């Protein structure tokens, strides 16, 4: 599945790009080329904002980089989990990739204006009851 990833450089230059993402039950995992603008931004300024879905059925995730793992050093569970969900395997692709493992801090979900009041479903890394 694709997610919009918004990141910012240390000087505040914002970058927005669609990327394939996976969910390991606790974290969002992205894979990108080392030195890409997203990788450079996230490793220098670890806060990102992610958006999934359509404008009337959207999930917004504020997350922080937990770790950046070069594909050559990725644990089997990370690499295999990503490949199984993404339908693409950076391990067998000829390019050089890095996994960006992101920990969600806040998740919001809503469809219409009436959903705004209860849109926060995760706060400070804990699910809201």
mmCIF file of C-alpha atoms in Angstrom:
data_model
loop_
_atom_site.group_PDB
_atom_site.id
_atom_site.type_symbol
_atom_site.label_atom_id
_atom_site.label_comp_id
_atom_site.label_asym_id
_atom_site.label_seq_id
_atom_site.Cartn_x
_atom_site.Cartn_y
_atom_site.Cartn_z
ATOM 1 C CA UNK A 1 0.000 0.000 0.000
ATOM 2 C CA UNK A 2 1.108 3.552 -0.588
ATOM 3 C CA UNK A 3 1.424 6.331 1.953
ATOM 4 C CA UNK A 4 2.255 9.997 1.510
ATOM 5 C CA UNK A 5 5.430 10.783 3.466
ATOM 6 C CA UNK A 6 6.119 14.378 4.509
ATOM 7 C CA UNK A 7 9.602 15.052 5.852
ATOM 8 C CA UNK A 8 11.633 18.208 6.395
ATOM 9 C CA UNK A 9 15.310 19.029 6.158
ATOM 10 C CA UNK A 10 17.093 20.626 9.129
ATOM 11 C CA UNK A 11 16.596 24.003 7.403
ATOM 12 C CA UNK A 12 12.846 23.416 7.056
ATOM 13 C CA UNK A 13 12.632 22.467 3.365
ATOM 14 C CA UNK A 14 9.570 20.213 3.218
ATOM 15 C CA UNK A 15 9.474 17.155 0.958
ATOM 16 C CA UNK A 16 6.338 15.123 0.143
ATOM 17 C CA UNK A 17 6.480 11.824 -1.716
ATOM 18 C CA UNK A 18 4.328 8.674 -2.073
ATOM 19 C CA UNK A 19 6.037 5.496 -0.873
ATOM 20 C CA UNK A 20 5.175 1.863 -0.284
ATOM 21 C CA UNK A 21 4.821 1.134 3.408
ATOM 22 C CA UNK A 22 4.253 -1.852 5.647
ATOM 23 C CA UNK A 23 3.071 -2.258 9.240
ATOM 24 C CA UNK A 24 4.784 -4.777 11.536
ATOM 25 C CA UNK A 25 2.184 -4.491 14.292
ATOM 26 C CA UNK A 26 3.965 -1.648 16.096
ATOM 27 C CA UNK A 27 5.883 0.305 13.474
ATOM 28 C CA UNK A 28 5.642 1.574 9.919
ATOM 29 C CA UNK A 29 8.429 0.441 7.605
ATOM 30 C CA UNK A 30 9.493 2.241 4.427
ATOM 31 C CA UNK A 31 12.284 1.327 2.018
ATOM 32 C CA UNK A 32 14.157 3.880 -0.051
ATOM 33 C CA UNK A 33 17.537 4.539 -1.593
ATOM 34 C CA UNK A 34 20.323 5.767 0.693
ATOM 35 C CA UNK A 35 20.860 9.445 0.012
ATOM 36 C CA UNK A 36 17.314 10.016 -1.260
ATOM 37 C CA UNK A 37 15.793 13.252 -0.058
ATOM 38 C CA UNK A 38 13.416 11.333 2.225
ATOM 39 C CA UNK A 39 16.237 9.293 3.775
ATOM 40 C CA UNK A 40 18.427 12.362 4.220
ATOM 41 C CA UNK A 41 15.593 14.351 5.802
ATOM 42 C CA UNK A 42 14.443 11.590 8.140
ATOM 43 C CA UNK A 43 17.927 10.726 9.383
ATOM 44 C CA UNK A 44 18.692 14.420 10.043
ATOM 45 C CA UNK A 45 15.213 15.381 11.327
ATOM 46 C CA UNK A 46 13.476 12.182 12.502
ATOM 47 C CA UNK A 47 9.887 13.475 12.606
ATOM 48 C CA UNK A 48 7.559 12.640 9.712
ATOM 49 C CA UNK A 49 3.881 12.903 8.919
ATOM 50 C CA UNK A 50 2.190 10.161 6.923
ATOM 51 C CA UNK A 51 -1.181 10.204 5.182
ATOM 52 C CA UNK A 52 -3.120 7.179 3.942
ATOM 53 C CA UNK A 53 -6.378 7.062 2.064
ATOM 54 C CA UNK A 54 -8.616 9.539 0.362
ATOM 55 C CA UNK A 55 -9.567 12.997 1.600
ATOM 56 C CA UNK A 56 -12.918 11.717 2.962
ATOM 57 C CA UNK A 57 -11.421 8.583 4.537
ATOM 58 C CA UNK A 58 -7.965 9.521 5.773
ATOM 59 C CA UNK A 59 -5.515 8.312 8.393
ATOM 60 C CA UNK A 60 -2.810 10.778 9.486
ATOM 61 C CA UNK A 61 0.199 9.435 11.391
ATOM 62 C CA UNK A 62 2.826 11.496 13.193
ATOM 63 C CA UNK A 63 5.859 9.249 13.589
ATOM 64 C CA UNK A 64 9.518 9.350 14.577
ATOM 65 C CA UNK A 65 12.402 7.416 13.076
ATOM 66 C CA UNK A 66 13.285 4.482 15.350
ATOM 67 C CA UNK A 67 16.095 3.220 13.127
ATOM 68 C CA UNK A 68 17.467 3.310 9.588
ATOM 69 C CA UNK A 69 18.680 -0.146 8.551
ATOM 70 C CA UNK A 70 20.740 -0.736 5.392
ATOM 71 C CA UNK A 71 19.369 -3.728 3.487
ATOM 72 C CA UNK A 72 22.672 -5.580 3.975
ATOM 73 C CA UNK A 73 22.190 -5.392 7.776
ATOM 74 C CA UNK A 74 18.448 -5.992 7.943
ATOM 75 C CA UNK A 75 17.234 -8.814 10.160
ATOM 76 C CA UNK A 76 15.326 -11.537 8.325
ATOM 77 C CA UNK A 77 12.073 -10.644 10.108
ATOM 78 C CA UNK A 78 12.308 -7.014 8.953
ATOM 79 C CA UNK A 79 13.225 -7.846 5.344
ATOM 80 C CA UNK A 80 10.795 -10.755 4.951
ATOM 81 C CA UNK A 81 7.948 -8.885 6.651
ATOM 82 C CA UNK A 82 8.433 -5.917 4.358
ATOM 83 C CA UNK A 83 8.600 -8.078 1.221
ATOM 84 C CA UNK A 84 5.490 -10.075 2.156
ATOM 85 C CA UNK A 85 3.341 -6.978 2.656
ATOM 86 C CA UNK A 86 4.819 -4.679 0.037
ATOM 87 C CA UNK A 87 4.812 -7.134 -2.847
ATOM 88 C CA UNK A 88 8.369 -6.001 -3.573
ATOM 89 C CA UNK A 89 11.637 -7.183 -2.061
ATOM 90 C CA UNK A 90 14.509 -4.703 -1.701
ATOM 91 C CA UNK A 91 16.751 -7.660 -0.792
ATOM 92 C CA UNK A 92 16.469 -9.157 -4.277
ATOM 93 C CA UNK A 93 16.347 -5.853 -6.145
ATOM 94 C CA UNK A 94 19.664 -4.835 -7.678
ATOM 95 C CA UNK A 95 19.677 -1.434 -6.010
ATOM 96 C CA UNK A 96 20.921 -0.325 -2.627
ATOM 97 C CA UNK A 97 18.159 0.352 -0.112
ATOM 98 C CA UNK A 98 17.639 1.348 3.492
ATOM 99 C CA UNK A 99 14.651 0.451 5.651
ATOM 100 C CA UNK A 100 13.245 3.379 7.616
ATOM 101 C CA UNK A 101 11.494 2.023 10.703
ATOM 102 C CA UNK A 102 9.082 4.594 12.134
ATOM 103 C CA UNK A 103 7.370 4.595 15.515
ATOM 104 C CA UNK A 104 3.918 6.192 15.492
ATOM 105 C CA UNK A 105 3.265 8.804 18.171
ATOM 106 C CA UNK A 106 -0.154 10.051 17.095
ATOM 107 C CA UNK A 107 -2.704 8.536 14.717
ATOM 108 C CA UNK A 108 -5.825 10.325 13.577
ATOM 109 C CA UNK A 109 -8.623 8.869 11.455
ATOM 110 C CA UNK A 110 -11.698 10.586 10.064
ATOM 111 C CA UNK A 111 -14.097 10.760 7.157
ATOM 112 C CA UNK A 112 -16.242 13.850 7.614
ATOM 113 C CA UNK A 113 -16.450 16.956 9.815
ATOM 114 C CA UNK A 114 -18.476 15.058 12.425
ATOM 115 C CA UNK A 115 -15.502 12.705 12.921
ATOM 116 C CA UNK A 116 -13.119 15.512 13.930
ATOM 117 C CA UNK A 117 -13.903 15.309 17.658
ATOM 118 C CA UNK A 118 -12.896 11.625 17.969
ATOM 119 C CA UNK A 119 -10.248 11.482 15.292
ATOM 120 C CA UNK A 120 -7.225 10.837 17.549
ATOM 121 C CA UNK A 121 -6.899 7.066 18.004
ATOM 122 C CA UNK A 122 -3.274 7.071 19.248
ATOM 123 C CA UNK A 123 -1.595 9.679 21.448
ATOM 124 C CA UNK A 124 2.023 9.632 22.729
ATOM 125 C CA UNK A 125 2.469 6.143 21.280
ATOM 126 C CA UNK A 126 -0.501 4.648 23.179
ATOM 127 C CA UNK A 127 -3.857 3.679 21.731
ATOM 128 C CA UNK A 128 -6.715 5.865 22.970
ATOM 129 C CA UNK A 129 -9.490 3.752 24.507
#
